[in-house]
Short mmCIF file of C-alpha atoms and ligand atoms in Angstrom, two decimals:
data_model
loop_
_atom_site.label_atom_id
_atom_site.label_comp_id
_atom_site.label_asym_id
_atom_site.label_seq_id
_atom_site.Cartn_x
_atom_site.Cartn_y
_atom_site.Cartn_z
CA UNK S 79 79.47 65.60 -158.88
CA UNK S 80 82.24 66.46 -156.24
CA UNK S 81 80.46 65.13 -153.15
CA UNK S 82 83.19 66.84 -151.11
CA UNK S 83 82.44 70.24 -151.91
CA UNK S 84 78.69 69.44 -150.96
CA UNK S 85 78.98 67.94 -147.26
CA UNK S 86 77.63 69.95 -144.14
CA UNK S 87 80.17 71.71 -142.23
CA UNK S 88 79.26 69.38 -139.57
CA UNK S 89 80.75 66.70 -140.89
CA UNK S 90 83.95 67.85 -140.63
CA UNK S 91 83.20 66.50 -136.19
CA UNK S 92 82.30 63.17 -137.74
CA UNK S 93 85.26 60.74 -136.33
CA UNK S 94 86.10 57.85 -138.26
CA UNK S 95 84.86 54.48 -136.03
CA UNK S 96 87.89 52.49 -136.22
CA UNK S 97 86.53 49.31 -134.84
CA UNK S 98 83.95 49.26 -137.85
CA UNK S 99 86.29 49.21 -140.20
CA UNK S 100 88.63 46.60 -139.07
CA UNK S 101 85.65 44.53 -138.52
CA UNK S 102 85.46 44.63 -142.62
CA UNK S 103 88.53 42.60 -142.43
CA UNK S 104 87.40 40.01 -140.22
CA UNK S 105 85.29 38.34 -141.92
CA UNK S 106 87.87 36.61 -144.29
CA UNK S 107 89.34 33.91 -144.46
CA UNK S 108 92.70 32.72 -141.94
CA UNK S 109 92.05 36.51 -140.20
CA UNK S 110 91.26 35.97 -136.33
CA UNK S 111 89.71 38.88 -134.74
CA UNK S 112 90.06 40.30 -131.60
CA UNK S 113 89.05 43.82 -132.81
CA UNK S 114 84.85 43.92 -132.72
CA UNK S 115 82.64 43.47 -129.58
CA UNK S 116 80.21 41.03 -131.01
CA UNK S 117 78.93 37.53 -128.85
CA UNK S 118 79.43 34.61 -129.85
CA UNK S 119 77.96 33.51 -133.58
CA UNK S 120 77.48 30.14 -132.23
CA UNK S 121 75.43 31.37 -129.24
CA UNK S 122 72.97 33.55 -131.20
CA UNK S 123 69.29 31.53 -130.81
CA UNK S 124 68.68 30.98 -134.33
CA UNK S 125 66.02 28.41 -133.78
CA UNK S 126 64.33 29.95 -130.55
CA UNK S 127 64.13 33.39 -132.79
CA UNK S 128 62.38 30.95 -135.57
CA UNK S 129 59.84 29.97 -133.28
CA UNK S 130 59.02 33.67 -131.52
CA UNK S 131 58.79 35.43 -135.00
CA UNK S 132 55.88 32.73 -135.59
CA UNK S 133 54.43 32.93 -132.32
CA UNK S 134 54.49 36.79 -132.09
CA UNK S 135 52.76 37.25 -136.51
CA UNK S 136 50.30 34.26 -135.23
CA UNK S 137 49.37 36.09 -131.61
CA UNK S 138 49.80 39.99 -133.07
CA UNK S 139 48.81 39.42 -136.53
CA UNK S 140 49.19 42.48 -138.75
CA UNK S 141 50.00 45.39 -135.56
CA UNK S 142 52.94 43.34 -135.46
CA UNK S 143 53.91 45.11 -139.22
CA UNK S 144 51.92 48.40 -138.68
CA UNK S 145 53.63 51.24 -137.72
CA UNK S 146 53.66 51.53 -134.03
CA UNK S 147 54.05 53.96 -130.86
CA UNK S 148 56.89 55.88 -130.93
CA UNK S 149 57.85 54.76 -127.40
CA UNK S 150 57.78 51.49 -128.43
CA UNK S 151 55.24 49.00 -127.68
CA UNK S 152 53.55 49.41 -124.11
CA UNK S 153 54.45 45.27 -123.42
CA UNK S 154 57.88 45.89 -124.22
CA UNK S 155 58.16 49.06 -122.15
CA UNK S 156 56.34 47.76 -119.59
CA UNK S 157 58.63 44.31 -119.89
CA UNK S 158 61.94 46.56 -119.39
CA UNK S 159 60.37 48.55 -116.29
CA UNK S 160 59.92 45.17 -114.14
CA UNK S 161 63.50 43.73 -114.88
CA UNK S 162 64.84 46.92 -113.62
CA UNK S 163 65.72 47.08 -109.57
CA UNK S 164 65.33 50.50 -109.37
CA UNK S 165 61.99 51.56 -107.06
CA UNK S 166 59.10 53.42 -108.85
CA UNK S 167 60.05 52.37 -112.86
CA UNK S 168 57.34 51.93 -114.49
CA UNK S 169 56.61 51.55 -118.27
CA UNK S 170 56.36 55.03 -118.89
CA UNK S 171 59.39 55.49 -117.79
CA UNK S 172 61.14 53.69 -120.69
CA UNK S 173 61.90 54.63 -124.38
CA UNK S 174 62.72 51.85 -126.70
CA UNK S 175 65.68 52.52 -128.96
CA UNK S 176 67.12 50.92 -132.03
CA UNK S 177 69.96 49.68 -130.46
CA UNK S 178 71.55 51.80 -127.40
CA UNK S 179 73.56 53.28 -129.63
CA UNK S 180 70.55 55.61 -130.96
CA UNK S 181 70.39 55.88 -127.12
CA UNK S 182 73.44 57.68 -126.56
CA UNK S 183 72.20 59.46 -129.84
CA UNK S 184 69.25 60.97 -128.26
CA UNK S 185 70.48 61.40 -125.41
CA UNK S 186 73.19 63.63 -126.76
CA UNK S 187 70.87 65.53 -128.68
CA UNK S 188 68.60 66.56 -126.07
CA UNK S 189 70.84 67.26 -123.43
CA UNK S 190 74.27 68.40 -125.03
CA UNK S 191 74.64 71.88 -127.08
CA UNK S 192 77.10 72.66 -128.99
CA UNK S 193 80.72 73.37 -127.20
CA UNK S 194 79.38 72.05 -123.80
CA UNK S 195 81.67 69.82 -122.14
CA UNK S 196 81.16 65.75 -120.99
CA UNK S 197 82.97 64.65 -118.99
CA UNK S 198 83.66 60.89 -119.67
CA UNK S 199 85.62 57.82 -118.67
CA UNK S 200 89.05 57.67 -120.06
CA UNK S 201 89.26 55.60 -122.29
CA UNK S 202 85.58 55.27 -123.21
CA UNK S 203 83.19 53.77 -125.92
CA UNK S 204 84.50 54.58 -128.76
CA UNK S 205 81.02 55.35 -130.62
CA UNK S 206 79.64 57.49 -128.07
CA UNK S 207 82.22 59.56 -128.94
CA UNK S 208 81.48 59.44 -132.08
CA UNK S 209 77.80 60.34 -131.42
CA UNK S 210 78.69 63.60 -129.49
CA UNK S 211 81.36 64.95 -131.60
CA UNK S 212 79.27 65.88 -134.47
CA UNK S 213 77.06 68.04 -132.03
CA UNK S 214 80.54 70.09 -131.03
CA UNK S 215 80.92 68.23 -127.46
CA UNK S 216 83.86 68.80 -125.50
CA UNK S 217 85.15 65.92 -123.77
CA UNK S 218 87.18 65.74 -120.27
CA UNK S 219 87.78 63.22 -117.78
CA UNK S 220 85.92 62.29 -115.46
CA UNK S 221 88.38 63.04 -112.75
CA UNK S 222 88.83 66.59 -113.88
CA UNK S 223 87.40 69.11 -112.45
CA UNK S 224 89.44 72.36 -113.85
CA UNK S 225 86.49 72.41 -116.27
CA UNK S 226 83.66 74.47 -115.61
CA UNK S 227 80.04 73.54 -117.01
CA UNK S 228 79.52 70.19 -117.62
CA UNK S 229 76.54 69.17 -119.44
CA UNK S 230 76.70 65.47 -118.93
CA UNK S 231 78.63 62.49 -117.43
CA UNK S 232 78.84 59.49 -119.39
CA UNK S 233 79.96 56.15 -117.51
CA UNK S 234 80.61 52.27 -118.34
CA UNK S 235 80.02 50.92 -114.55
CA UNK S 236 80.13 47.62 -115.49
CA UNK S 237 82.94 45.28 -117.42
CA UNK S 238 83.76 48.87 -119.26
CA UNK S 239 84.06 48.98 -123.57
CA UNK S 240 87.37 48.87 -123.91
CA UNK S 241 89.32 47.82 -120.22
CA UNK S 242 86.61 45.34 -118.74
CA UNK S 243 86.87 47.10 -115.42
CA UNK S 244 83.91 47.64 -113.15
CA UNK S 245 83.18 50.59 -110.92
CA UNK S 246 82.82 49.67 -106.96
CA UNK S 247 80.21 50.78 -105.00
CA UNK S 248 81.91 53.20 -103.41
CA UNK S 249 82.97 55.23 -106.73
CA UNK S 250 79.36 55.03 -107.79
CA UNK S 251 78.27 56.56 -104.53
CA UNK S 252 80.87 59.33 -105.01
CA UNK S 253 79.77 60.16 -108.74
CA UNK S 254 75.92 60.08 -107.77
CA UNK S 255 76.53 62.19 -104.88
CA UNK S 256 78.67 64.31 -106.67
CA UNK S 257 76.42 64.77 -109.98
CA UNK S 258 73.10 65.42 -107.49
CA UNK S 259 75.11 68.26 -105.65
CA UNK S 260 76.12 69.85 -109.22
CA UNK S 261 73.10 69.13 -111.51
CA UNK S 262 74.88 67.25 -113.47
CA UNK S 263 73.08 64.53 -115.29
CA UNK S 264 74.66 60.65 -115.67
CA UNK S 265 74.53 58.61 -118.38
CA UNK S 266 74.75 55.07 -117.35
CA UNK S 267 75.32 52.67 -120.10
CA UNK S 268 74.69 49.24 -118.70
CA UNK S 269 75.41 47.31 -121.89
CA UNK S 270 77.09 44.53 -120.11
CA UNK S 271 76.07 44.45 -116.69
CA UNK S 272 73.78 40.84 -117.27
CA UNK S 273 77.50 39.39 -118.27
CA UNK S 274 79.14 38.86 -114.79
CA UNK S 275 80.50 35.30 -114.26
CA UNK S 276 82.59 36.11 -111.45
CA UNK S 277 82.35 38.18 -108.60
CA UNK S 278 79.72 40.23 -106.53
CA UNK S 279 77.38 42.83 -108.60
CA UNK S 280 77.33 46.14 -107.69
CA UNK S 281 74.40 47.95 -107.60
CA UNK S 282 73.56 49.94 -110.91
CA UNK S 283 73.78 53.88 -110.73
CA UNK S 284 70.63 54.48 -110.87
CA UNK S 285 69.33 51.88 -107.71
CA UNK S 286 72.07 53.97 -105.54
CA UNK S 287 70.19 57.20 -106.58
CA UNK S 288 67.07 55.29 -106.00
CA UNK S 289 64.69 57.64 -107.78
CA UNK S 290 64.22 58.54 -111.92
CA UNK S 291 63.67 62.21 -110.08
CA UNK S 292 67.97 62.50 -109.58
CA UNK S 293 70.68 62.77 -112.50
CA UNK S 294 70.80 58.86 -113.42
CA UNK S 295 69.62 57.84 -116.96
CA UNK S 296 69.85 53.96 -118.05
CA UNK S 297 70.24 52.74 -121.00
CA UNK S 298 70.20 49.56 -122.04
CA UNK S 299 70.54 46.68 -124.92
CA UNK S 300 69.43 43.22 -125.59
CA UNK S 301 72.68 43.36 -128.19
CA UNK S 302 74.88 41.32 -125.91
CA UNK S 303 72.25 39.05 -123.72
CA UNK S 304 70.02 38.45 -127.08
CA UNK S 305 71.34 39.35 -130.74
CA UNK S 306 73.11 42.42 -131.83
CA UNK S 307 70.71 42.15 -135.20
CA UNK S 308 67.22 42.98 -133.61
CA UNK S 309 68.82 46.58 -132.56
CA UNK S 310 67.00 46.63 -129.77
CA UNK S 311 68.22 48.77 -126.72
CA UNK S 312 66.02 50.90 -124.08
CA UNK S 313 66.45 54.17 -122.15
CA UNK S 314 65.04 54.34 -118.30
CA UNK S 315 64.59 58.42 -117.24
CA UNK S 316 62.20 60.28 -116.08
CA UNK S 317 58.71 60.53 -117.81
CA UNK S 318 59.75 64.71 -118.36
CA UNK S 319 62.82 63.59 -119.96
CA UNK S 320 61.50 60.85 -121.82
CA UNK S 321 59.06 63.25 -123.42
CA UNK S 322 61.68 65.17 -124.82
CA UNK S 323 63.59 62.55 -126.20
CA UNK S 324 60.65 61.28 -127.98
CA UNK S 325 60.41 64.37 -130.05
CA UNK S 326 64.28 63.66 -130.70
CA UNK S 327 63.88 59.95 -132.15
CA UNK S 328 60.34 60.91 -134.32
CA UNK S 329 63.04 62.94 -136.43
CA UNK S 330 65.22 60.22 -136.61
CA UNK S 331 63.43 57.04 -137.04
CA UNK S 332 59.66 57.46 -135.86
CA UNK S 333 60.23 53.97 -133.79
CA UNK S 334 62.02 51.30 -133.58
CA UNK S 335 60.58 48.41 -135.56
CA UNK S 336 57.20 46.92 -134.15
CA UNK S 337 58.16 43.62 -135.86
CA UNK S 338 61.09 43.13 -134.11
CA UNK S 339 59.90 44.76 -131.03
CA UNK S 340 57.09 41.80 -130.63
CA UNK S 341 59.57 38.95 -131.21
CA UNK S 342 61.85 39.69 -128.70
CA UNK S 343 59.14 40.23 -126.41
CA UNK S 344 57.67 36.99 -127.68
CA UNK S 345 61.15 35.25 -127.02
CA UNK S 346 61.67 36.50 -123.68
CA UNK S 347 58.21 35.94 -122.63
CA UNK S 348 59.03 32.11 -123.35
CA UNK S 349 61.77 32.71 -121.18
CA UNK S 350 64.90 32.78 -123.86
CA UNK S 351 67.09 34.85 -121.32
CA UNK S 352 66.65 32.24 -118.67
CA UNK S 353 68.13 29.83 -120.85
CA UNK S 354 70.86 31.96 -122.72
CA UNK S 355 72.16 33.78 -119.94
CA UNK S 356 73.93 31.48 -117.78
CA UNK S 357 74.92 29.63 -121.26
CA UNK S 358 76.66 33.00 -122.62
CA UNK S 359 77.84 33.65 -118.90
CA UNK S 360 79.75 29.88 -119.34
CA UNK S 361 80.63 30.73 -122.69
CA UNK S 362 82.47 33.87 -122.24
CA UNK S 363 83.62 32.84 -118.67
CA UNK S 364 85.76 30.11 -120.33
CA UNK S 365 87.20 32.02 -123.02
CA UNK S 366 88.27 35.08 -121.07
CA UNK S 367 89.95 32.15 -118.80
CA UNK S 368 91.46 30.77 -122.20
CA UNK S 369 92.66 34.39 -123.04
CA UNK S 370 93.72 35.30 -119.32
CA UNK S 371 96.05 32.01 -119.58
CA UNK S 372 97.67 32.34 -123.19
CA UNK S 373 98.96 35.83 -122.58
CA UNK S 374 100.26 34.18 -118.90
CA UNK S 375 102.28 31.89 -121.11
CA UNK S 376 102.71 34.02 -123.70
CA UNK S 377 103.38 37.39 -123.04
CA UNK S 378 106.90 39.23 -121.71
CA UNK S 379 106.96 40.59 -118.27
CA UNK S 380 106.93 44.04 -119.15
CA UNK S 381 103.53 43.35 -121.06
CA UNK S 382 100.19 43.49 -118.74
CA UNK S 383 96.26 43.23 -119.10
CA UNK S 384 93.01 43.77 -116.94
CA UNK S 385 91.14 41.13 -115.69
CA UNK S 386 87.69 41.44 -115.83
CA UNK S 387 84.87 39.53 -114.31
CA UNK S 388 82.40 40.04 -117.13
CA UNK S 389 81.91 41.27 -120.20
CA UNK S 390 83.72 41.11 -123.55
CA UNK S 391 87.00 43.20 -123.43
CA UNK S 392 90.52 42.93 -122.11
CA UNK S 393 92.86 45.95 -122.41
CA UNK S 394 96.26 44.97 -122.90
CA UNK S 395 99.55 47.49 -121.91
CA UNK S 396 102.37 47.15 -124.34
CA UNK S 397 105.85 47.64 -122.89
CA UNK S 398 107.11 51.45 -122.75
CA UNK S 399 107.54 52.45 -125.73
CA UNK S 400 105.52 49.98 -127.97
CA UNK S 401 103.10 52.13 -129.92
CA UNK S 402 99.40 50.20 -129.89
CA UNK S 403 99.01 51.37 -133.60
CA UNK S 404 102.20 49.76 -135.11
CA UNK S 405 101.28 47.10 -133.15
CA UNK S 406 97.56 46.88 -135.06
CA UNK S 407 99.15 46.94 -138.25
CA UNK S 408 101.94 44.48 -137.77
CA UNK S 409 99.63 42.00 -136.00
CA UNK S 410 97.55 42.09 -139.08
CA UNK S 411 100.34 41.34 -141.08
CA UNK S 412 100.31 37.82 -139.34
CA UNK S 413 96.06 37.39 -139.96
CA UNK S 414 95.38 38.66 -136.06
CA UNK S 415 93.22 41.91 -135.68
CA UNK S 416 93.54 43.82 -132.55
CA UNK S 417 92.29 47.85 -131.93
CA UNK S 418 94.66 50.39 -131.01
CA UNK S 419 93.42 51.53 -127.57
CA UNK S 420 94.08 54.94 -128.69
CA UNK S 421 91.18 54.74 -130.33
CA UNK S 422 89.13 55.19 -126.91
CA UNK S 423 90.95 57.48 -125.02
CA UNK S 424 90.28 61.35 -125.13
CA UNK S 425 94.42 61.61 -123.95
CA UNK S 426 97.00 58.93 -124.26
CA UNK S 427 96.53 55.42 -124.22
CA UNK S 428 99.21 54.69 -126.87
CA UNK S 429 100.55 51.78 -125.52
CA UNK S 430 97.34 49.86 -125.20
CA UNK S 431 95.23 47.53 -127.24
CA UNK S 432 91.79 46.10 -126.68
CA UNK S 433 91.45 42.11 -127.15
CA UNK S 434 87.74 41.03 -127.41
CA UNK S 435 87.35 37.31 -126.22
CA UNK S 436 83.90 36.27 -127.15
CA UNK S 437 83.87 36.21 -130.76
CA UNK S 438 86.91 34.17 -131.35
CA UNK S 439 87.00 30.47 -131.03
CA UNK S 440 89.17 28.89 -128.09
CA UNK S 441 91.25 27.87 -130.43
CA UNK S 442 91.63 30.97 -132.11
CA UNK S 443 92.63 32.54 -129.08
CA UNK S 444 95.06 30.34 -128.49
CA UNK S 445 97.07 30.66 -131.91
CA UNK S 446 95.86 34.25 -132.13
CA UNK S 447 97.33 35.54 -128.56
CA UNK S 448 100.46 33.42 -129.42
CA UNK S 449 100.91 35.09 -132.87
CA UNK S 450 100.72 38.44 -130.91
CA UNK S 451 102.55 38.03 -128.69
CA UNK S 452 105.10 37.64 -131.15
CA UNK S 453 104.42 40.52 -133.16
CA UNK S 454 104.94 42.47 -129.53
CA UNK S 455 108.74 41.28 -129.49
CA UNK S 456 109.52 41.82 -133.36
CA UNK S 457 108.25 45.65 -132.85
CA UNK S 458 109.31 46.01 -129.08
CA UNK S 459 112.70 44.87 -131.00
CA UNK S 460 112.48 47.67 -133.79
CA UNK S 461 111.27 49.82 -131.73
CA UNK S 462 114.64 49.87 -129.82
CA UNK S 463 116.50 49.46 -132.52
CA UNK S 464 115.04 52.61 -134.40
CA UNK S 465 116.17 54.71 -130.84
C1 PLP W 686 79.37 50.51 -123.99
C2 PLP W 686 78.50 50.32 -125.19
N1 PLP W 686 77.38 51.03 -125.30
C3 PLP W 686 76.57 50.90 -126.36
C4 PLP W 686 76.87 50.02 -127.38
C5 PLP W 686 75.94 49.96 -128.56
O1 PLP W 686 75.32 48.73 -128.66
P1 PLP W 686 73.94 48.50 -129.37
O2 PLP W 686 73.62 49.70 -130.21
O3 PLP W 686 74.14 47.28 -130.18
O4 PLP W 686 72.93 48.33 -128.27
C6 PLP W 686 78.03 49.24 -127.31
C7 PLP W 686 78.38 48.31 -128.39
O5 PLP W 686 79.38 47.68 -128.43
C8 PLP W 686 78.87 49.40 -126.18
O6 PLP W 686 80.01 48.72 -126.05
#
């Protein structure tokens, strides 16, 4: 069987994720890895996840393996609606996902038709991209306005996937204002707003509109405060909205698992984020410092980097001229994975490469920042010596 000749026209929009398949090669041995966005392996709560799963099949018994609601469970739900600011949530008001990437999934399918435009943060997420594509999105920036419809905004306020910048209040207030005059709807994808260790929050999109009734959806994940593995995100809209998007995830997965769905709630009812929040916050705080000061030392004046006060990422900008792709692939040579940042942009970003600090060891970042910083000069030098 030629599979090729059998695949759905629509696959053609699939895009290839990148960042998934480096993270194949960093698993082995001697590699360090920069490339993924996962937390720390040493800071996932294997024990405290031991002693919820028990709890939760003792307390639920067997509704904890039936199928369940496709909603998700009403303590869950109704768990999500009080830890969010925003006025009026409730638990109706919140769909759980698997993961917020099926999120972004939904989302997409409900509110984006085929050759309608969203307009997005450049550079973006990567796999929200990848989500929209196959529907036959158009994507624009979110400071363009030449386009005409736009069927959605999609933004990263907080610590943004891949630069680690944050949005000020004043921006936010602009976009809200902007998307309530125009109908527009906002996706706000708060995967990392819980992992500030510096600075002043900013209030979320959807507390500035103050109402589910305006543009703002949330969506959110316990991937980065809890464990990537439960897949386990959550979407905040309006109970019309929700509705809809219901009908959307009974095609694709009926529900998120109820199994999983009563741990977590188990874990956080014994108060597991009270505990591992300000220990990831630490965590992270101290290796983005470690990062921050090995490319100080290491790096050439013409290189520079973000500075973010949360989150996971770093963008780094090569010199002119340094392509982030050659740089990828020479870096690996020497064992140290990085992602071209031309992965998340919808236009340029060529001289850029995302460094994710939370995964790798201090001391990996330390050898690991130094080994790039020598594969920058060897290319920046045959780079000029190709002109
Ligand atoms: C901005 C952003 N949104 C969504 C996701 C998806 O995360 P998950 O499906 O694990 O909740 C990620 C993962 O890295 C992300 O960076």
């Amino acid at each position: 069987m030629n599979w090729e000749n059998h695949f759905a026209a629509r696959t053609q929009r699939f895009r290839r994720n990148t960042v998934r398949e480096f993270l194949r090669l960093a698993g082995q041995p001697g590699i360090i890895s920069f490339a993924g966005g996962m937390p720390d392996s040493n800071m996932l709560p294997v024990e405290e996840m031991k002693v919820a799963c028990e709890r939760a099949l003792r307390r639920i018994g067997a509704k904890a393996l039936q199928y369940g609601p496709s909603e998700g469970i009403p303590e869950l739900r109704h768990l999500i609606a009080e830890r969010c600011i925003c006025a009026g949530v409730t638990a109706e008001n919140v769909l759980i996902t698997t993961g917020s990437q099926q999120a972004l999934d939904l989302i997409g399918r409900v509110l984006v038709d085929d050759g309608a435009t969203v307009a997005v943060q450049n550079p973006t997420y990567l796999a929200a991209l990848s989500a929209w594509a196959p529907l036959g999105a158009k994507f624009r920036t979110l400071d363009d306005s030449s386009a005409s419809k736009t069927s959605m905004a999609y933004v990263i306020p907080n610590f943004r996937n891949p630069t680690g910048d944050t949005m000020d209040r004043a921006a936010r207030q602009e976009l809200v204002q902007h998307c309530e005059a125009g109908r527009i709807p906002i996706l706000e994808d708060d995967a990392y707003g819980e992992l500030r260790f510096e600075g002043e929050p900013v209030p979320s999109l959807l507390e500035i509109a103050g109402t589910l009734s305006g543009p703002v959806i949330h969506v959110g994940t316990f991937s980065k405060i809890l464990a990537p593995g439960l897949r386990l995100g959550w979407i905040i809209a309006s109970t019309e909205l929700i509705a809809k998007l219901v009908q959307a995830r009974q095609a694709a997965d009926l529900h998120t698992s109820t199994f999983t769905q009563y741990t977590a709630l188990q874990a956080v009812e014994d108060g597991i984020l009270d505990y591992l929040l300000p220990r990831l916050r630490a965590a992270y705080r101290q290796k983005r410092d470690a990062m921050l000061q090995a490319l100080s030392i290491t790096m050439s004046e013409d290189v520079t980097w973000s500075r973010p006060e949360g989150g996971l990422f770093i963008m780094l900008r090569l010199p002119a001229g340094t392509s982030g792709r050659a740089l990828a692939a020479r870096s690996l040579e020497s064992g140290v994975l990085v992602v071209p940042g031309e992965e998340f942009h919808i236009e340029g970003g060529t001289e850029t490469v995302r460094l994710n600090f939370s995964h790798p060891s201090l001391a990996q970042i330390s050898r690991g920042i130094s080994l790039l910083a020598e594969s920058i000069r060897t290319g920046s030098l045959e780079e000029r010596c190709a002109r």
